[in-house]
CSV table of C-alpha atoms and ligand atoms in Angstrom, one decimal:
chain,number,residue,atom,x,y,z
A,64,UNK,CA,-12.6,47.8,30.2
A,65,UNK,CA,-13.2,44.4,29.5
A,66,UNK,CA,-16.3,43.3,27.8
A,67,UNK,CA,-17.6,39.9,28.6
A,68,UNK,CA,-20.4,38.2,27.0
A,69,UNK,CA,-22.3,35.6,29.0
A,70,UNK,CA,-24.4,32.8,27.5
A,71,UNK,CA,-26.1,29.3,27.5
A,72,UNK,CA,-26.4,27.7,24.5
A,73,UNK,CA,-27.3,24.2,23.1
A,74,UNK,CA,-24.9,22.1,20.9
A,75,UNK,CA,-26.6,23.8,17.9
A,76,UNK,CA,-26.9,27.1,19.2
A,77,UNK,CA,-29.5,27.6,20.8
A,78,UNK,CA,-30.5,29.9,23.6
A,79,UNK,CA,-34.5,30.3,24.1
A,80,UNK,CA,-37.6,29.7,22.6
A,81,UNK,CA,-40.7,32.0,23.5
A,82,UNK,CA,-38.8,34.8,24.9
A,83,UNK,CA,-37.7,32.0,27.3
A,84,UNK,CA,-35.2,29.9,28.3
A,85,UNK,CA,-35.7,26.4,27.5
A,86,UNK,CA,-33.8,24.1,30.3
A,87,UNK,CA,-33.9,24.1,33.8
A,88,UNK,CA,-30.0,24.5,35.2
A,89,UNK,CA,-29.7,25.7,38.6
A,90,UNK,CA,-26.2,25.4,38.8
A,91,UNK,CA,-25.6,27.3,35.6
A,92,UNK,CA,-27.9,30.1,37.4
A,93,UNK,CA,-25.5,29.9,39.8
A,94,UNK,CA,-22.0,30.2,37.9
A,95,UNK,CA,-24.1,33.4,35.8
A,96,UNK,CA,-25.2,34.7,39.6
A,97,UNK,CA,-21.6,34.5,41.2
A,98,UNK,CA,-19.5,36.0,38.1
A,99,UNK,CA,-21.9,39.2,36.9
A,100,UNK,CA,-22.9,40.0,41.0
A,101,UNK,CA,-21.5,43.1,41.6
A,102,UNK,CA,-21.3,44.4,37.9
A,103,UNK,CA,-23.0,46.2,35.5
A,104,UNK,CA,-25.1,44.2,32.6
A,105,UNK,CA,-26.1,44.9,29.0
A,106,UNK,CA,-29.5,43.4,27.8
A,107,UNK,CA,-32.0,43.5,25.1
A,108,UNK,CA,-35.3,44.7,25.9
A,109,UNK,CA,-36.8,41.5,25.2
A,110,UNK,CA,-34.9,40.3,27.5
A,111,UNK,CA,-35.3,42.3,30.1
A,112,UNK,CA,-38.7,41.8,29.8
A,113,UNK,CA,-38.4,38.4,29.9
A,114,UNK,CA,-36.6,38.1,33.5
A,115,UNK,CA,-39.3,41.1,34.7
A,116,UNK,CA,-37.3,43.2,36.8
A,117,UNK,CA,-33.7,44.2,37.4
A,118,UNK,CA,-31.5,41.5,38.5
A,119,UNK,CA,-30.8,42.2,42.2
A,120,UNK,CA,-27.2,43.4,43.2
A,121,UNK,CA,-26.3,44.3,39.7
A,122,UNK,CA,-27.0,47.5,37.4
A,123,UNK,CA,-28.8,46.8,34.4
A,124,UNK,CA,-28.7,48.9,31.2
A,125,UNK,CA,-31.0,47.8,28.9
A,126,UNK,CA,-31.0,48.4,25.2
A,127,UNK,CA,-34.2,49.5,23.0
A,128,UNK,CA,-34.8,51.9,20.2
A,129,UNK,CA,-38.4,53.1,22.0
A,130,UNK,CA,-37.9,56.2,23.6
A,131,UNK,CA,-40.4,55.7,25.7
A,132,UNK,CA,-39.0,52.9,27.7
A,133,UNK,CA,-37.8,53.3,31.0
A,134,UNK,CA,-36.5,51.2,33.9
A,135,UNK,CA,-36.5,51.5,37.6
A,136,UNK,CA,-34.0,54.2,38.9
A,137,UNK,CA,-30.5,53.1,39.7
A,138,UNK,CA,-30.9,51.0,35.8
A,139,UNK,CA,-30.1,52.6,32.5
A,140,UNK,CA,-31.6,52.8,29.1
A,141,UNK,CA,-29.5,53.0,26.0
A,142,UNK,CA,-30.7,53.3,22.1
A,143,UNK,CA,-27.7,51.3,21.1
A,144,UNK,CA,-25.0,48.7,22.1
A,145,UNK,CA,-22.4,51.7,21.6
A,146,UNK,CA,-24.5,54.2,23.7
A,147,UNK,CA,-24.6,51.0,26.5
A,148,UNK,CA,-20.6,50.4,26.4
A,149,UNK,CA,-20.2,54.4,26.4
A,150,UNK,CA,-22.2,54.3,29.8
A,151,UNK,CA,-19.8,51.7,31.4
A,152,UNK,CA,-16.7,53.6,30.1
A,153,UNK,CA,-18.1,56.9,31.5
A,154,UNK,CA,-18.6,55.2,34.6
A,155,UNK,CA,-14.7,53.7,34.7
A,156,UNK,CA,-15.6,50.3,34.9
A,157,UNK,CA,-13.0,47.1,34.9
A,158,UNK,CA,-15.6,45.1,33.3
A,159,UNK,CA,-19.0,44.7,31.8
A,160,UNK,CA,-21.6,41.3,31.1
A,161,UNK,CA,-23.2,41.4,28.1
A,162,UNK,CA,-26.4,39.2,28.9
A,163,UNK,CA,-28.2,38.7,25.6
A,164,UNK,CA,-30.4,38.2,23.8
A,165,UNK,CA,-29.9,36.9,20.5
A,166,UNK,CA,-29.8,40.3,18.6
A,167,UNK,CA,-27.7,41.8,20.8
A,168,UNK,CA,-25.2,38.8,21.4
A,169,UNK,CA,-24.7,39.1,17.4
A,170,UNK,CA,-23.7,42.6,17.5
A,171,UNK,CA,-22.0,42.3,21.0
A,172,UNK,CA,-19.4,39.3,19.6
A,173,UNK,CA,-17.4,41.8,17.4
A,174,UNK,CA,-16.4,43.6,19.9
A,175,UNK,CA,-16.4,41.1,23.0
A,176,UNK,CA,-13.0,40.5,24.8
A,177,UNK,CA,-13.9,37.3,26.3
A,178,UNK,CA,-17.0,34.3,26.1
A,179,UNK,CA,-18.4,32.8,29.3
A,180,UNK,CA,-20.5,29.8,27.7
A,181,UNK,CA,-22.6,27.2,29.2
A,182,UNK,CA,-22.0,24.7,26.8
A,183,UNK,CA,-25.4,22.7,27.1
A,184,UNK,CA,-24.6,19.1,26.1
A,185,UNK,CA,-28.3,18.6,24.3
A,186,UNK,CA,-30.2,19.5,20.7
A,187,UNK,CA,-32.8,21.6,20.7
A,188,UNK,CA,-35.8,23.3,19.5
A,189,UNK,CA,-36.0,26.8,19.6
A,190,UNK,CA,-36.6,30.4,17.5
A,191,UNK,CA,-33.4,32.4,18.9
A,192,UNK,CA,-29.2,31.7,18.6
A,193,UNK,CA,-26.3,32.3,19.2
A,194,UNK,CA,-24.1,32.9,16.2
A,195,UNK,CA,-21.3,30.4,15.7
A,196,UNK,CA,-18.2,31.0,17.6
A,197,UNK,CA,-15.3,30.8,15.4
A,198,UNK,CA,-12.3,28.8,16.2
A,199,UNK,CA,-9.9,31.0,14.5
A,200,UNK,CA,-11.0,34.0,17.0
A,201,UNK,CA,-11.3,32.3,20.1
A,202,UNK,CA,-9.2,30.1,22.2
A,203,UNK,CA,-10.5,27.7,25.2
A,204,UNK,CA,-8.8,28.9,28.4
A,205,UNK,CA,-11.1,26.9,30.8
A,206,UNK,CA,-13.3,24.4,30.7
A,207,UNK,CA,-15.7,22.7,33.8
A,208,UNK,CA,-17.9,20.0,33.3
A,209,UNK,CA,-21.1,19.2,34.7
A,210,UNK,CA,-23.2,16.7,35.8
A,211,UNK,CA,-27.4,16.3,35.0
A,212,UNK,CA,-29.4,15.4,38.2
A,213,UNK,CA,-32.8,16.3,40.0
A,214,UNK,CA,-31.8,20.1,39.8
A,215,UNK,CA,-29.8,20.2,36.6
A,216,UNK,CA,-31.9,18.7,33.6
A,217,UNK,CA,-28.5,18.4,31.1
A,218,UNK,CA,-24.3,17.9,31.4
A,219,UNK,CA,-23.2,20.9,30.7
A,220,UNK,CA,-19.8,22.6,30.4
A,221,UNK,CA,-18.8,25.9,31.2
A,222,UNK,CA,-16.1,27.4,28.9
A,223,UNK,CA,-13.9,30.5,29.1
A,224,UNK,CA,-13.0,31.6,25.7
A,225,UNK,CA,-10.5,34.6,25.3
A,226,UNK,CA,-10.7,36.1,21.9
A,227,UNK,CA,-7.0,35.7,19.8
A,228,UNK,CA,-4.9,38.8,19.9
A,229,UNK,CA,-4.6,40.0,16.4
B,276,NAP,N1,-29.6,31.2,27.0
B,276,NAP,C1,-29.1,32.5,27.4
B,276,NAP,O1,-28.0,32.6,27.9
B,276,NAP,C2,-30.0,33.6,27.1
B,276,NAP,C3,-29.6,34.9,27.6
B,276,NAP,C4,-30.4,36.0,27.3
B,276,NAP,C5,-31.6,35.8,26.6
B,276,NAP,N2,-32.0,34.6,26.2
B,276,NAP,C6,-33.2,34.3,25.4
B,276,NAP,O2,-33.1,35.1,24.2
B,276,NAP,C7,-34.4,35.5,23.8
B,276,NAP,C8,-34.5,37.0,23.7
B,276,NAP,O3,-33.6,37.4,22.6
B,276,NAP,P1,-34.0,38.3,21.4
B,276,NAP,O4,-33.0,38.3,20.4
B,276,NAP,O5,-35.4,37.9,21.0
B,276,NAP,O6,-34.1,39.8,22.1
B,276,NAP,P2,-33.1,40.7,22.8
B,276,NAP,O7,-31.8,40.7,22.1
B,276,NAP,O8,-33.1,40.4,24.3
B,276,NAP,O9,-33.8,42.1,22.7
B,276,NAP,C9,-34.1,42.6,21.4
B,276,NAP,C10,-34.5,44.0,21.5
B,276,NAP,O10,-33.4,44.8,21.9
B,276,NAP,C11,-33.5,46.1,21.3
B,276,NAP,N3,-32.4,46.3,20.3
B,276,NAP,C12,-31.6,45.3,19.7
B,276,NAP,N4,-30.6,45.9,19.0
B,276,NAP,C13,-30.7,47.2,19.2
B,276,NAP,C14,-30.0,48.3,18.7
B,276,NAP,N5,-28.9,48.2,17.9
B,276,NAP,N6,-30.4,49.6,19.1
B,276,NAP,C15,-31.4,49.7,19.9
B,276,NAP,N7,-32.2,48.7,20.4
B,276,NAP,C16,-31.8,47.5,20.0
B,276,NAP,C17,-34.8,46.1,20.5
B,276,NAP,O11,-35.8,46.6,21.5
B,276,NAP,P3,-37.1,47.4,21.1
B,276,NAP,O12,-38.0,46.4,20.4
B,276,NAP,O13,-37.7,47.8,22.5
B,276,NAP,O14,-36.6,48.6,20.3
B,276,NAP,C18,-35.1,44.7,20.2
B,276,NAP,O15,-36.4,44.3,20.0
B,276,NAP,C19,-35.3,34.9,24.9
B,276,NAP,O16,-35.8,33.7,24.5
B,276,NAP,C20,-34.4,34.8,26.1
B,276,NAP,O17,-34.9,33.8,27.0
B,276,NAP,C21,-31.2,33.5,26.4
């Protein structure tokens, strides 16, 4: 199964501020919509909390060490990252989307087979990041650039990363 962490980040890493995101991109909400529709994806709770609901045509598992938490039916809970992936592997998946957020993008990188990254081309302010992706691990395997206007408020560049075999 291959495990596939998607993010936007800033040129210095960062990826929200306020349990939000901090740019307004609608053709980077696009490029996330069309590549995790269809698929299973792995969140924090913050996160979850912080779109409000279950993403439609997707399956969200959501991670939290509450045991009180719950989700609306056809979604998961899971008490760990390793209980999450366990859920996909059960279920005989091709793939899985790792969604954020911060805490769970810095335990999700170890193990992470691939990096879909908006590449935001800006420095910001914010309280949550991304850890650093190492150049020694990963290798570019695609790279589209963007354009700001009236519905995109930064260039941007999506890049595939594959991580180096070993
Ligand atoms: N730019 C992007 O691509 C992007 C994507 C996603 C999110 N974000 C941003 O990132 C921010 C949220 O990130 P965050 O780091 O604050 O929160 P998060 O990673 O979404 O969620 C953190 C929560 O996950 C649970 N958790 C984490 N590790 C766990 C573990 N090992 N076992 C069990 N539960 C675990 C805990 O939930 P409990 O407290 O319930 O135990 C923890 O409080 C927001 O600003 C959001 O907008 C940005």
């Amino acid at each position: 199964m291959k495990i596939s962490i998607i993010v936007a980040k800033s040129l210095n890493n960062v990826i929200g501020k306020d349990n939000q995101l901090i740019w307004r991109l609608s053709a980077d909400l696009q490029l996330f919509k069309t590549h995790t529709s269809g698929h299973h994806i792995i969140m924090g709770r913050k996160t979850f909390e912080s779109i409000g609901k279950p993403l439609p045509n997707r399956t969200s598992i959501v991670i939290s060490r509450n045991p009180n938490f719950s989700v609306p039916e056809g979604h998961f809970i899971s008490h760990s990252l390793e209980e999450a992936i366990q859920i996909c592997i059960g279920k005989k998946l091709d793939q899985v989307f790792i969604i954020g957020g911060a805490e769970i993008y810095s335990q999700a990188i170890a193990i992470a087979d691939e990096l879909l990254v908006t590449e935001v081309n800006a420095i910001l302010e914010g309280d949550v990041f991304f850890p650093e992706i190492d150049k020694n691990e990963w290798t570019v395997i695609s790279s589209h650039s963007y354009k700001k206007d009236e519905k995109n408020q930064f260039d941007f560049d999506f890049v595939v990363y594959k991580r180096n075999s070993k």
